[in-house]
Structure formats: structure tokens, C-alpha cells
Tab-separated table of C-alpha atoms in Angstrom:
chain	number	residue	atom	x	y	z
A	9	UNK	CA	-51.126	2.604	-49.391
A	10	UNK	CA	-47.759	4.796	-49.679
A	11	UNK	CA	-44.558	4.099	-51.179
A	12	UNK	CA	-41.444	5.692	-50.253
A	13	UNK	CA	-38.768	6.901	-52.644
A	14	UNK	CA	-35.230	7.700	-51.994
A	15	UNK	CA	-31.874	7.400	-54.090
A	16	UNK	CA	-31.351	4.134	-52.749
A	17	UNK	CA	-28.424	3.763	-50.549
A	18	UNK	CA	-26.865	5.526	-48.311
A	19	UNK	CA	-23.365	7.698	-49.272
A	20	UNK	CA	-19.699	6.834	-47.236
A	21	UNK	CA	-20.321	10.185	-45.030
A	22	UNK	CA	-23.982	9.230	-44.104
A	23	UNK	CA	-22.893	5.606	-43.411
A	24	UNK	CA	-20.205	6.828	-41.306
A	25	UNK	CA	-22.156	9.394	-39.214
A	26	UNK	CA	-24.672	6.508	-38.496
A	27	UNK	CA	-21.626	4.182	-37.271
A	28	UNK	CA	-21.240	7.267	-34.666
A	29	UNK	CA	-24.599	7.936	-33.615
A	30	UNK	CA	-27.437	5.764	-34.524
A	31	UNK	CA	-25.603	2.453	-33.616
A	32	UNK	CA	-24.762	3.292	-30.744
A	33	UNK	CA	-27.942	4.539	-29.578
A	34	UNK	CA	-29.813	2.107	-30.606
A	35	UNK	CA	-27.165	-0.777	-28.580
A	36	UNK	CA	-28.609	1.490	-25.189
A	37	UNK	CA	-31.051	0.116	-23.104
A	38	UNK	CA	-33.570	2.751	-22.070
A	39	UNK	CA	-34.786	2.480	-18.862
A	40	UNK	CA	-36.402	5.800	-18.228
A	41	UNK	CA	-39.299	7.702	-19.190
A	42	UNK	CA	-37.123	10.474	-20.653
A	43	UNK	CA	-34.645	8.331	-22.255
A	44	UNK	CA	-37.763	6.667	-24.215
A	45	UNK	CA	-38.866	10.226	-24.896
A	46	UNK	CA	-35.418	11.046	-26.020
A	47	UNK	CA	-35.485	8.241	-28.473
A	48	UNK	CA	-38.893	8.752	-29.814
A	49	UNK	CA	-37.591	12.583	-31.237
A	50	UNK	CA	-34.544	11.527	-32.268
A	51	UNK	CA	-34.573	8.125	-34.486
A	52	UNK	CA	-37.460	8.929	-35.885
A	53	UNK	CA	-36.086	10.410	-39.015
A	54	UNK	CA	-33.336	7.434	-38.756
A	55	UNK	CA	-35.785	4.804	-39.097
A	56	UNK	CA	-37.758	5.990	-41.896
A	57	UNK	CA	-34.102	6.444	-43.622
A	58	UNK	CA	-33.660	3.096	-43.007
A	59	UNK	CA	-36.522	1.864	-45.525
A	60	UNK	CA	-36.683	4.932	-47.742
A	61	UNK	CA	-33.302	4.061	-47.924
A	62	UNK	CA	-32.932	0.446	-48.518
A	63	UNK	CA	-30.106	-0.093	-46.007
A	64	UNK	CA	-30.549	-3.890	-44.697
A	65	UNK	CA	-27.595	-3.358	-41.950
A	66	UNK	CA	-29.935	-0.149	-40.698
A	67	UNK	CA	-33.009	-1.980	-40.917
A	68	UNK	CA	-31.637	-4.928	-38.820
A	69	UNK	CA	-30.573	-2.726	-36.116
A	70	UNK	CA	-34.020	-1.034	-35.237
A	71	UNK	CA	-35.022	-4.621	-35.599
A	72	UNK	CA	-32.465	-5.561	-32.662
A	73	UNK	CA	-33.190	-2.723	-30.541
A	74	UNK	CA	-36.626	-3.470	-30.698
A	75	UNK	CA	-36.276	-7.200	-30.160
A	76	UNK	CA	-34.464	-6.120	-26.738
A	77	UNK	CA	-37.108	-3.168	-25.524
A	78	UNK	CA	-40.294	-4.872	-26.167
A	79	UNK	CA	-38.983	-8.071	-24.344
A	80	UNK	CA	-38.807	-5.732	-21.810
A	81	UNK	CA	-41.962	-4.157	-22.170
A	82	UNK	CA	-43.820	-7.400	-22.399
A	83	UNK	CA	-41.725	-8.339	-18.814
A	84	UNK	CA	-42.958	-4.788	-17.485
A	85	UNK	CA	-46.720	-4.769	-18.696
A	86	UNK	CA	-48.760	-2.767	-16.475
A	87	UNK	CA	-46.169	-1.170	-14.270
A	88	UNK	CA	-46.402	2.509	-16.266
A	89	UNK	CA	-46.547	5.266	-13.959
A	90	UNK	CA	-48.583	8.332	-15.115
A	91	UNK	CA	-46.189	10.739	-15.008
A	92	UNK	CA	-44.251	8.368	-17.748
A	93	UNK	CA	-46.674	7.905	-19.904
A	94	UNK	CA	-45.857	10.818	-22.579
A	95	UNK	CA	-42.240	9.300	-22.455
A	96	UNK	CA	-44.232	6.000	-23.334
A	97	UNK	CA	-46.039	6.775	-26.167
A	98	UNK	CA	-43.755	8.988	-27.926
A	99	UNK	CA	-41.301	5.704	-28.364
A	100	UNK	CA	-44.408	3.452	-28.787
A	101	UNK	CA	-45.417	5.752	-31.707
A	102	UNK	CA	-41.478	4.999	-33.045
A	103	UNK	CA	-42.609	1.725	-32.314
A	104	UNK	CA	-45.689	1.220	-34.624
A	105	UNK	CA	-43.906	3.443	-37.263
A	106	UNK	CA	-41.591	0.251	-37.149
A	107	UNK	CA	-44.691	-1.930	-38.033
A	108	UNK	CA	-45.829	0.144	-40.368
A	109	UNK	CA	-42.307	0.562	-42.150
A	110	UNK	CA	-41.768	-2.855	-42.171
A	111	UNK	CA	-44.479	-4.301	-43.488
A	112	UNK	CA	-45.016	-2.306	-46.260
A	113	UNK	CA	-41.554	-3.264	-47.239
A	114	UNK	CA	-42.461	-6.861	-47.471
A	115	UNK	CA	-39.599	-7.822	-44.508
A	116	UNK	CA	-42.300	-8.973	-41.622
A	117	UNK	CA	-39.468	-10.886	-40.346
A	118	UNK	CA	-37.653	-7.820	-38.953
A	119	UNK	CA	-40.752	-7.604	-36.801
A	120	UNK	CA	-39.967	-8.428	-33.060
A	121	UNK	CA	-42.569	-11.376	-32.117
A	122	UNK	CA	-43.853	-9.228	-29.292
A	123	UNK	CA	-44.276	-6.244	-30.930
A	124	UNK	CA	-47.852	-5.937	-32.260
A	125	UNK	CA	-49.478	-7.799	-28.905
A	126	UNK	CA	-47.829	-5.454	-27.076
A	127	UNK	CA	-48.740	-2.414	-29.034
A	128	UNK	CA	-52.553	-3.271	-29.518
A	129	UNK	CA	-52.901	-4.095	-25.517
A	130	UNK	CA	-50.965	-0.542	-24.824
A	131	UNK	CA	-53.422	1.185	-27.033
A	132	UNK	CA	-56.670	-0.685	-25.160
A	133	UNK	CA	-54.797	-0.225	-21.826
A	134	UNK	CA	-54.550	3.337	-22.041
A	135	UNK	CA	-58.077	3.970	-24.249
A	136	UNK	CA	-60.095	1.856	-22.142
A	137	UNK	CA	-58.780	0.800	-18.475
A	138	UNK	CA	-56.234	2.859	-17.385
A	139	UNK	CA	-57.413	6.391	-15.502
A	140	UNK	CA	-56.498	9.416	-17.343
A	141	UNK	CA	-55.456	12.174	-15.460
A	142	UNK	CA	-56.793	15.436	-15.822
A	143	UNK	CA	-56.628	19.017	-14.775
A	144	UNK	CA	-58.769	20.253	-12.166
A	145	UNK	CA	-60.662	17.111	-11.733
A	146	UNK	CA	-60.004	13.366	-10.312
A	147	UNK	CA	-58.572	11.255	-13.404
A	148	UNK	CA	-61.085	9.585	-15.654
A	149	UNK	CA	-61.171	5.861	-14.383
A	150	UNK	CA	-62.307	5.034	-17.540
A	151	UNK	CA	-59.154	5.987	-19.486
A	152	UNK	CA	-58.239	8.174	-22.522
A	153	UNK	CA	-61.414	7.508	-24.403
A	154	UNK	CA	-63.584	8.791	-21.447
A	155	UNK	CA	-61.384	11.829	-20.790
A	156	UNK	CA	-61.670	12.793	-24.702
A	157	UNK	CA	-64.898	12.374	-25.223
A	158	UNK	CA	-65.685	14.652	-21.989
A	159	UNK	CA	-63.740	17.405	-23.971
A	160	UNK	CA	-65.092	17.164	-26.692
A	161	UNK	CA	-68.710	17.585	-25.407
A	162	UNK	CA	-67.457	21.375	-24.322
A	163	UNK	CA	-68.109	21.030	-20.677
A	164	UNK	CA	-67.975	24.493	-18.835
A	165	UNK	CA	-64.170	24.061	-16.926
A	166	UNK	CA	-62.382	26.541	-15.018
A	167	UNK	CA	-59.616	26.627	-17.249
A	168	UNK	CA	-59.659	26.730	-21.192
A	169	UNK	CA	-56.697	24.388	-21.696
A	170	UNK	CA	-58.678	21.788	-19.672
A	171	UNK	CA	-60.423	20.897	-22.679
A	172	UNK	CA	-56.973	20.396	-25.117
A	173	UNK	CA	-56.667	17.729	-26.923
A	174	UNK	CA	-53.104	17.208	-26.005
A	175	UNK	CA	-49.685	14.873	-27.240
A	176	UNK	CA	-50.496	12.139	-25.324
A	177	UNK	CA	-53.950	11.431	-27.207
A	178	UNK	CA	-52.591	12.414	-30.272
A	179	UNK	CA	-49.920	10.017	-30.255
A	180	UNK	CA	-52.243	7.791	-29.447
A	181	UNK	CA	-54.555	8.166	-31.901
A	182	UNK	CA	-51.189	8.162	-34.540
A	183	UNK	CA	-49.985	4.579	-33.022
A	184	UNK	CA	-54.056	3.344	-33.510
A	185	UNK	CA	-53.768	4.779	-37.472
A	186	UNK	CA	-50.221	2.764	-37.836
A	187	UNK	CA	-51.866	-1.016	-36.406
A	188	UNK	CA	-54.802	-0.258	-38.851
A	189	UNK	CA	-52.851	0.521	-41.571
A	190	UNK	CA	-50.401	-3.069	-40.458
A	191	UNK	CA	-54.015	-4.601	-40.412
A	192	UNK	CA	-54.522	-3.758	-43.578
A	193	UNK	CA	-51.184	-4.544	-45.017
A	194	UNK	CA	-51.296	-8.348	-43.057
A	195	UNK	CA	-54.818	-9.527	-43.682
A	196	UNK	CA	-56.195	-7.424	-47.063
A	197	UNK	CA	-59.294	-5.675	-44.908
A	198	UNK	CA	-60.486	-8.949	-43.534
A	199	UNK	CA	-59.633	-8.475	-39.756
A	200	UNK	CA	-60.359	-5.005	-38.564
A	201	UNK	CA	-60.042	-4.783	-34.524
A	202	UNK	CA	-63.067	-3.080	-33.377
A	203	UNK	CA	-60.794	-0.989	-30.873
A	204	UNK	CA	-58.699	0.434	-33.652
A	205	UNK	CA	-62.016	1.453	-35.269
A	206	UNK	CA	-63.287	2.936	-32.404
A	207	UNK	CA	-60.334	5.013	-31.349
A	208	UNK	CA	-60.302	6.259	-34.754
A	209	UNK	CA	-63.401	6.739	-35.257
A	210	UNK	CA	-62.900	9.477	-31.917
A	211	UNK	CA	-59.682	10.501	-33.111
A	212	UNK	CA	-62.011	11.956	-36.790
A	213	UNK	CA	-64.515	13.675	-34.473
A	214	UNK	CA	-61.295	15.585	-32.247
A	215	UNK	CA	-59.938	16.756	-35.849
A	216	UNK	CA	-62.228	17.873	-37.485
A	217	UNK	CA	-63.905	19.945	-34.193
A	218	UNK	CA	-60.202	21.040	-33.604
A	219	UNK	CA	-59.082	22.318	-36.714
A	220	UNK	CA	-59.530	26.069	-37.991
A	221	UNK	CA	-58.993	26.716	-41.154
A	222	UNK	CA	-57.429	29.763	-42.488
A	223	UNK	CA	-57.548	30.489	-45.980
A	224	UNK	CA	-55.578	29.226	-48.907
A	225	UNK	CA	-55.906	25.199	-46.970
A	226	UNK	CA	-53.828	26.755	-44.406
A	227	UNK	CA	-54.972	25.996	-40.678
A	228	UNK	CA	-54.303	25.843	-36.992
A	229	UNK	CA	-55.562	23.038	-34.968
A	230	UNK	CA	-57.547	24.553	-31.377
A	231	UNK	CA	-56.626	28.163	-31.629
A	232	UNK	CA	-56.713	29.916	-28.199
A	233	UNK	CA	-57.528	26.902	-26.175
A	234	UNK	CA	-53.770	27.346	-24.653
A	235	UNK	CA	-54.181	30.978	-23.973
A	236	UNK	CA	-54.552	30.888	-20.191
A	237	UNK	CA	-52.033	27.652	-19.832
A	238	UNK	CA	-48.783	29.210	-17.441
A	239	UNK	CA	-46.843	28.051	-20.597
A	240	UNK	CA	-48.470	30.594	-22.992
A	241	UNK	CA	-49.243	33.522	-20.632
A	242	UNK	CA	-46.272	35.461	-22.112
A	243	UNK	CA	-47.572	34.878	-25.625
A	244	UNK	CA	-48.144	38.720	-26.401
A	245	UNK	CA	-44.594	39.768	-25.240
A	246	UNK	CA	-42.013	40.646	-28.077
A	247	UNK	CA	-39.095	40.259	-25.677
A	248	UNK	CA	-37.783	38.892	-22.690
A	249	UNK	CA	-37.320	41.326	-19.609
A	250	UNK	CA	-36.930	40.286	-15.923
A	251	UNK	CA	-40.313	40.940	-13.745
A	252	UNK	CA	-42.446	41.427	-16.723
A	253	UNK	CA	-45.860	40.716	-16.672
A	254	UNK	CA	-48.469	38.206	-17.938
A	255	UNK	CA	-49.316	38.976	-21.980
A	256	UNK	CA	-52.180	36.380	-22.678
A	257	UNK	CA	-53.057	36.806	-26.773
A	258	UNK	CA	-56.552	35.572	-26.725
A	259	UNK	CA	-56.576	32.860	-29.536
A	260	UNK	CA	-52.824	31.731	-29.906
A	261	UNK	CA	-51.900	28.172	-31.604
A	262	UNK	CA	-49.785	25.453	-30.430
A	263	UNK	CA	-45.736	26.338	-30.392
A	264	UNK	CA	-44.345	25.272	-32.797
A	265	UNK	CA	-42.062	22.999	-30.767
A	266	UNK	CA	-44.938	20.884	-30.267
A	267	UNK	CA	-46.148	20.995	-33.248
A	268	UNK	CA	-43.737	19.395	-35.259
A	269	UNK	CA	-44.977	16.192	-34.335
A	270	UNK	CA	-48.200	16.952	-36.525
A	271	UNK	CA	-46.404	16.380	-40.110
A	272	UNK	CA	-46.043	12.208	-39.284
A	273	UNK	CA	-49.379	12.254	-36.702
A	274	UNK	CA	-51.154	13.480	-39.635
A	275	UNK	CA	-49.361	11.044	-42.238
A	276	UNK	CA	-50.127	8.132	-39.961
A	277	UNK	CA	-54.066	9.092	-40.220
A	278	UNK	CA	-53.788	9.160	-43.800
A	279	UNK	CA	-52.354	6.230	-44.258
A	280	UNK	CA	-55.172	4.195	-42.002
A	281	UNK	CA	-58.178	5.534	-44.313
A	282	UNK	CA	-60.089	3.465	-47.255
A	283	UNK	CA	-58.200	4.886	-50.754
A	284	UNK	CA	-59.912	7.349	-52.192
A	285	UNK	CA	-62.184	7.887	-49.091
A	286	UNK	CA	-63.735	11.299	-47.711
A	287	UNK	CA	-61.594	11.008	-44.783
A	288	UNK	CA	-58.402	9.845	-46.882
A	289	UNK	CA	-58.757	13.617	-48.704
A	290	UNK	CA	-59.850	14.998	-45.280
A	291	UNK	CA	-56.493	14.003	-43.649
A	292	UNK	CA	-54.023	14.803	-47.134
A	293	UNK	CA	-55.752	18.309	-47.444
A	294	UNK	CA	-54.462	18.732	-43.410
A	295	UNK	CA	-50.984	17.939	-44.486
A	296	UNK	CA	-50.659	20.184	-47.605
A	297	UNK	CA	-52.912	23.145	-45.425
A	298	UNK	CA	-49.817	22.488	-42.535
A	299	UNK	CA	-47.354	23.122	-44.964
A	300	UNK	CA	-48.752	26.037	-46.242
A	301	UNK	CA	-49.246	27.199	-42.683
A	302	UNK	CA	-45.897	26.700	-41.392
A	303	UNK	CA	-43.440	27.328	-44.818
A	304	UNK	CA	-45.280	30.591	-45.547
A	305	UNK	CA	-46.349	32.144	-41.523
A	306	UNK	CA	-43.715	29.916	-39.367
A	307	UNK	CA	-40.643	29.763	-41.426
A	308	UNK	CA	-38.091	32.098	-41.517
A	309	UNK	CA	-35.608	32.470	-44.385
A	310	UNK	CA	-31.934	32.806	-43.765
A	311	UNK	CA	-30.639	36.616	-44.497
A	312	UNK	CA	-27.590	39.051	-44.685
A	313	UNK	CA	-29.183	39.823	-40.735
A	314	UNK	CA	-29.308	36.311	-39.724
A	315	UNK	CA	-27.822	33.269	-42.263
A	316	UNK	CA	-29.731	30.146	-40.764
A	317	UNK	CA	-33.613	29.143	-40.828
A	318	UNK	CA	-35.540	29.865	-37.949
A	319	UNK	CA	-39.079	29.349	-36.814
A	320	UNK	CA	-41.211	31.770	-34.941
A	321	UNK	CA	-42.731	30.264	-32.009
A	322	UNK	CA	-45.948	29.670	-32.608
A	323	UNK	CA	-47.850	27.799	-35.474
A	324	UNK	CA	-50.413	30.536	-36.344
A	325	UNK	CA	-46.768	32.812	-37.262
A	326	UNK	CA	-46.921	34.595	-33.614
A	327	UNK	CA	-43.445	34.911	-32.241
A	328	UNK	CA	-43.919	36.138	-28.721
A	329	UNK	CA	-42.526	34.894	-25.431
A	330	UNK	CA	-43.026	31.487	-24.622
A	331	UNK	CA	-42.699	29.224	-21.417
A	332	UNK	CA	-41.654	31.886	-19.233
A	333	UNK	CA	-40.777	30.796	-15.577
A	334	UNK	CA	-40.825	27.383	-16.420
A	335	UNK	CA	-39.433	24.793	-14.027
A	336	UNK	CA	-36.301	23.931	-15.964
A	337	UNK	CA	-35.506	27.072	-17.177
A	338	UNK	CA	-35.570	29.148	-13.845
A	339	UNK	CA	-37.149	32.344	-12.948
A	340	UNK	CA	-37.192	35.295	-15.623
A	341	UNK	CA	-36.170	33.046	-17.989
A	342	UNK	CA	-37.701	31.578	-21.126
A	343	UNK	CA	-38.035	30.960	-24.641
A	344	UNK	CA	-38.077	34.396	-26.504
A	345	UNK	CA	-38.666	35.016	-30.399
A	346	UNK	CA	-37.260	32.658	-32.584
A	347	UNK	CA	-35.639	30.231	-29.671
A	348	UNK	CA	-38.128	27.602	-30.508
A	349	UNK	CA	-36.152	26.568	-33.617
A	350	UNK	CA	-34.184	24.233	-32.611
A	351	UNK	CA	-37.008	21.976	-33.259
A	352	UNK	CA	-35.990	21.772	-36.699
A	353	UNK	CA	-33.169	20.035	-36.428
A	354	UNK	CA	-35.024	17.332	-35.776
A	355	UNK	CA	-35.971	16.796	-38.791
A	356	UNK	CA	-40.010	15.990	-38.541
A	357	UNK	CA	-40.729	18.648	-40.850
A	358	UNK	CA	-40.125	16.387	-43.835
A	359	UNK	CA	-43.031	14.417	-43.041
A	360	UNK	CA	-44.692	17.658	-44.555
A	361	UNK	CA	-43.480	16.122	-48.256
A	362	UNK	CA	-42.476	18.725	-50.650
A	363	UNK	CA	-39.674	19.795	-52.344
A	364	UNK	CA	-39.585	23.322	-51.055
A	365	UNK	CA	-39.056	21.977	-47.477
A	366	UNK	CA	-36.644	19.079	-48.775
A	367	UNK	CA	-34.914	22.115	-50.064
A	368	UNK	CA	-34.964	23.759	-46.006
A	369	UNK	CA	-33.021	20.581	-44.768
A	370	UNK	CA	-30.713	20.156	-47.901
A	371	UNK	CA	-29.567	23.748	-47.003
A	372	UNK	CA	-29.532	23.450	-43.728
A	373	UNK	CA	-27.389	20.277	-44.438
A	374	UNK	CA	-24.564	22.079	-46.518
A	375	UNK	CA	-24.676	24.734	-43.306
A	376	UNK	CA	-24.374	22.443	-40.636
A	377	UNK	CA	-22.742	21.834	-37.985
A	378	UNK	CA	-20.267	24.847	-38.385
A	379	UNK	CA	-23.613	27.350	-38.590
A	380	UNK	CA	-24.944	26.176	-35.167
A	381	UNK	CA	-21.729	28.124	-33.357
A	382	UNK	CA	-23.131	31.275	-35.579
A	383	UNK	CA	-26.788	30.478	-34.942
A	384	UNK	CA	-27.069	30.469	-31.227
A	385	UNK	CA	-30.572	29.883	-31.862
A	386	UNK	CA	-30.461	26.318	-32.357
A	387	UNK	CA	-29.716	26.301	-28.226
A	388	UNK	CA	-31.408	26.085	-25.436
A	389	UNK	CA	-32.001	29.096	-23.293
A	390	UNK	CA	-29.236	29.747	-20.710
A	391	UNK	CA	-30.488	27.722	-17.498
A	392	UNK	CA	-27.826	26.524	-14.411
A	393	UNK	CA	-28.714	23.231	-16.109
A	394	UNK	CA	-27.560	23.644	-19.253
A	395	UNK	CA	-24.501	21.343	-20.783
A	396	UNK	CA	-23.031	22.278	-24.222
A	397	UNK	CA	-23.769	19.957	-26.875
A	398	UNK	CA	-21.397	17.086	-26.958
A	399	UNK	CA	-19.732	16.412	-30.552
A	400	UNK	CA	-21.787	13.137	-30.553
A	401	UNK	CA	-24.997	14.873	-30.360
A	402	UNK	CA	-23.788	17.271	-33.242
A	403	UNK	CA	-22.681	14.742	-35.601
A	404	UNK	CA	-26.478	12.907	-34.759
A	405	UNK	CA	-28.068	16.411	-35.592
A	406	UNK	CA	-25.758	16.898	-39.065
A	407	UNK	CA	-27.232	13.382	-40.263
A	408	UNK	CA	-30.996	13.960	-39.440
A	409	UNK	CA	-30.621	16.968	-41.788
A	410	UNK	CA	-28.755	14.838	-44.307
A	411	UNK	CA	-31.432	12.254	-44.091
A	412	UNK	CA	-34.322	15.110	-43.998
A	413	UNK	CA	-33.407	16.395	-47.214
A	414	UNK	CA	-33.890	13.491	-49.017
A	415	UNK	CA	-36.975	11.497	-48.179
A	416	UNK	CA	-40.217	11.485	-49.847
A	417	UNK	CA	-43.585	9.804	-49.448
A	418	UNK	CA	-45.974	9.159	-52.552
A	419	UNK	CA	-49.634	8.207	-52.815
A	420	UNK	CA	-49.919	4.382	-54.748
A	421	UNK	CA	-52.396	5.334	-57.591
């Protein structure tokens, strides 16, 4: 059980910025893959505002917006394309953060009537019946479960990334942990669905094979098992420089773009196991190592050089080249050191829960937006794609750092 603290109520500036942004985002309709992506990143921080918070009006709107998308979800059942399914999950995972959020408040009746049903048959859908693609290989007919369970029994592959356990099973194994935990919460332990339990029970194995630990409770989850992925082929460069060539470092982490969804994945796994249970500690020791990890080897302080925060670019505190070539971002082109940071601004990194990163986003809050023109950082890298943020999308950014700096997650004794 957790309990989430907050001054309650929101101030006139916050409540105004949310008027701008939040509202209407949350009045939109999404009807593609990316725009359910989109959503997943960006109200997550919103919605756990909204409780931590105590604002009924805010809490009534994700209750609308969800009303409207899962009645279209439950119309749309089993039309999912592959390709969307990352898209999916990421606002599935808002989704069952929802659930979670909601009942622990005590306000079930915020709860769209569609919204669990829908949720647990996604979760067997996609575990049990729906193929999983894969790399190098026909998909897995028998869905996510038979695709992780093949990695995890090390099979000799071509490829090392082949064998990453990547966002799409994480997230699912996060929405799993958020319907046990709503199990919990609804019927005191008495109904446990056997599929939650046995997702989780996979999900255990995959973290603790996966994470490395580094001294101190700090740790990196699969080091090196990107290394020869095109994305991370650069990792050993410094800087960028047209033609260069291919810089593999042997046993890199995850980017830390990426990784910021581990702070609330992590929370979400915590929250689903027996109090006072092995795995319970297992799971809080992961997010108090990941804080360690990235405040002290990812985090950069501002200085008389540079006056915001950045983040190097990968989790283990490497900061060389990353995504180089990629699709979007044209040839020669990538993310060099530091150009992952925009990630912040997001605000996930609160999930970590302490008062040292609190203090990141409360800073970052006082320098924001006017520090963004100064800290080109924050941007994408130049592509013939690229549209300058819109005033809208930098008022949304000033109030997930507003919100960031303030919430806080406690352990019920």
C-alpha cells in the first residue's frame, strides 16, 4: 500500500497552466498510435498531480477522457496492428496508473465501466494469444510470454539485442503490477487472477537475471546487451562528425531516454508485492539503487559553463554518440553528448522519490521556460523535420516541472 502526499491544492498559476494544456489535451480524441504514445509521456505526471493533489475538477477530467477512449477501445478490440502496439501500451500503462490512482483514493466511481475488462483482456491478449514479433526470427505465435521466456533461456542468436528485454514487455509487466495492486485494493487478497500472477511471476525472473548491480545499491539493468543494436553503434564516440565510423563500447546501458520510464515501472512492481515481502524489498532497493545510479553518474549539475541540468546519455554515466543515422534524424546526424536531456522535462524522474531530485525539478521550475532558449539542449537535433516548439507545448513542459517538484510517494507502515 502507498500513500501520496502533496500540499493539497493546486496554486492560481498551476491551475491556469492546466486550463491551457492539460484540458485541452485531454478533450482530443487520439486516434493514432503516436498520438496514444504522445499521451502516455506526457500526462503522466498530470495525472498523478491530480490525486497527489486533491484536485476533483482534474480528477474528473482523466475520468472523461477515459470514459471516451476506452469506449473506443472496447468498439476496436482486436484490431491492433503490431507496429502500434508500443503506442498501445505506453497509454494503457497511463491507463492502469488511472486504476491504480483511483482506487487507492477511495473514488471507484471515476473509474470508466470498461476500463478494467478492457485492461485485463489487453494484458492476456498480448501475453498469451497475440504473436510477438521478433528480430531475426518469425514472431512467437504464442505471444509476449513465449517470446520472453525464449530470452530468457539465453538461446545462441545472431544478434545480442535479440535477447532484450525491451519497453513493450516492460510496460507490460508495469500495467500487470497496477491490476494486482487494484485487485488488492477491490477485493482484500481474495481474488487474485492467475494471469496477473503468472505474468508477474515472469516479469521477477527478467529482473532479477537483468539487473547488474554496481556498488553502493547502484545498478544498470542488461548492460551491453544493446551494444551491437544500429542505435548504439556510435556509443564510444565523444562527438559528432560527418562519415565517422562505428564505435561499439562493449557493455553499454540503456539511454537514458528510455530509461526514464524505469522510476514508475519499478514503483508499479512495488506496489503489486505482499508488505513486507522479499520481493517488496527486492523492487524498493531497485528504486533507491536507480537513484543513486542516475543523480550521482547520469546527472549533470548546472554551472558558470552551462546553467541548466543535463543528463549524459546513457544510464551507466557514458555520454557518447547515440542513434546516429537514424531514420528521423537523417544521415550524419544524431544525438551527441548531453542531447538526450530533454527527457527530463518530462518529469518521470520524480517517480525516483527523494528530495534531492524534487529539488532538480523545483529548480528547473524557477528556470523554466526562459532557460530552454539558453539551453539548446532541451531540443531535438536539427532534422528537415523539425518544428520549433509551439508556446502551448512550452507552457505544458513549465507545469510538468511545477508538478515534478512537488510530489511524493510514502510506504503505509
Amino acid at each position: 500500500m502507498y500513500s501520496w502526499w502533496y500540499s493539497p491544492g493546486a496554486n492560481r498559476q498551476e491551475k491556469e497552466l492546466w486550463e491551457e494544456t492539460v484540458t485541452p489535451y485531454l478533450g482530443r480524441t487520439l486516434g493514432t498510435s503516436q498520438e496514444m504514445y504522445d499521451a502516455g509521456q506526457m500526462l503522466m505526471v498530470p495525472l498523478h498531480a491530480a490525486f497527489t493533489m486533491h484536485e476533483k475538477r482534474w480528477q474528473q477530467e482523466f475520468s472523461g477522457h477515459f470514459a471516451r477512449e476506452f469506449a473506443r477501445l472496447e468498439a476496436e478490440s482486436g484490431n491492433e496492428k503490431m507496429e502500434d502496439r508500443l503506442g498501445r501500451l505506453q497509454y494503457l500503462y497511463l491507463s492502469s496508473r488511472f486504476l491504480v490512482l483511483a482506487t487507492q483514493s477511495g473514488k471507484r466511481e471515476l473509474i470508466p465501466t470498461y476500463m478494467p475488462s478492457v485492461l485485463y483482456r489487453e494484458v492476456e491478449r498480448l501475453w498469451k494469444q497475440a504473436p510477438a514479433w521478433q528480430w531475426g526470427r518469425k514472431p512467437f505465435e504464442g505471444g509476449m510470454k513465449e517470446r520472453v521466456v525464449w530470452k530468457l533461456s539465453e538461446p545462441k542468436t545472431d544478434k545480442r539485442y535479440y535477447t532484450a528485454i525491451m519497453d513493450e514487455e516492460l510496460f507490460l509487466f508495469a500495467i500487470a503490477a497496477d491490476l494486482r495492486t487494484y485487485e488488492r485494493e477491490t477485493f482484500n487478497g481474495k481474488i487474485e487472477s492467475p494471469l496477473i500472477t503468472d505474468v508477474l511471476a515472469t516479469a521477477d525472473k527478467a529482473f532479477r537475471k537483468g539487473v547488474k548491480f554496481r556498488g553502493d545499491g547502484r545498478w544498470v539493468f542488461q548492460p551491453g546487451i544493446w551494444s551491437d543494436h544500429p542505435d548504439y553503434l556510435y556509443a564510444g564516440r565523444r562527438e559528432k562528425k560527418a562519415n565517422m565510423k562505428p564505435a561499439p563500447v562493449k557493455d553499454i546501458a540503456w539511454d537514458t531516454s528510455h530509461s526514464h520510464r524505469f522510476p514508475l515501472w519499478l514503483l508499479s512492481m512495488s506496489q503489486a508485492q505482499q508488505k513486507d515481502s522479499t520481493n517488496r524489498r527486492f523492487y524498493e532497493a531497485l528504486r533507491k539503487g536507480m537513484e543513486k545510479q542516475f543523480y550521482e553518474q547520469v546527472l549533470i549539475q548546472p554551472s558558470r559553463d552551462f546553467p541548466a541540468y543535463r543528463t549524459k546519455n546513457f544510464i551507466d554515466g557514458r555520454n557518447g554518440v547515440y542513434r546516429w543515422g537514424y531514420q528521423s534524424l537523417g544521415t550524419d546526424n544524431g544525438y551527441g553528448p548531453y542531447e538526450l536531456s530533454g527527457t527530463l522535462l518530462l518529469g518521470w524522474w520524480t517517480f525516483l522519490d527523494s528530495e534531492r531530485i524534487r529539488h532538480v525539478y523545483d529548480k528547473m521550475s524557477q528556470q523554466f521556460p526562459s532557460i530552454a532558449n539558453v539551453a539548446g539542449i532541451y531540443n531535438e537535433p536539427d532534422t528537415p523535420r523539425k518544428q520549433a516548439s509551439t508556446q502551448q507545448q512550452v507552457k505544458l513542459r513549465s507545469l510538468l516541472m511545477d508538478l515534478s517538484s512537488g510530489m511524493e510517494v510514502k510506504l503505509k507502515n
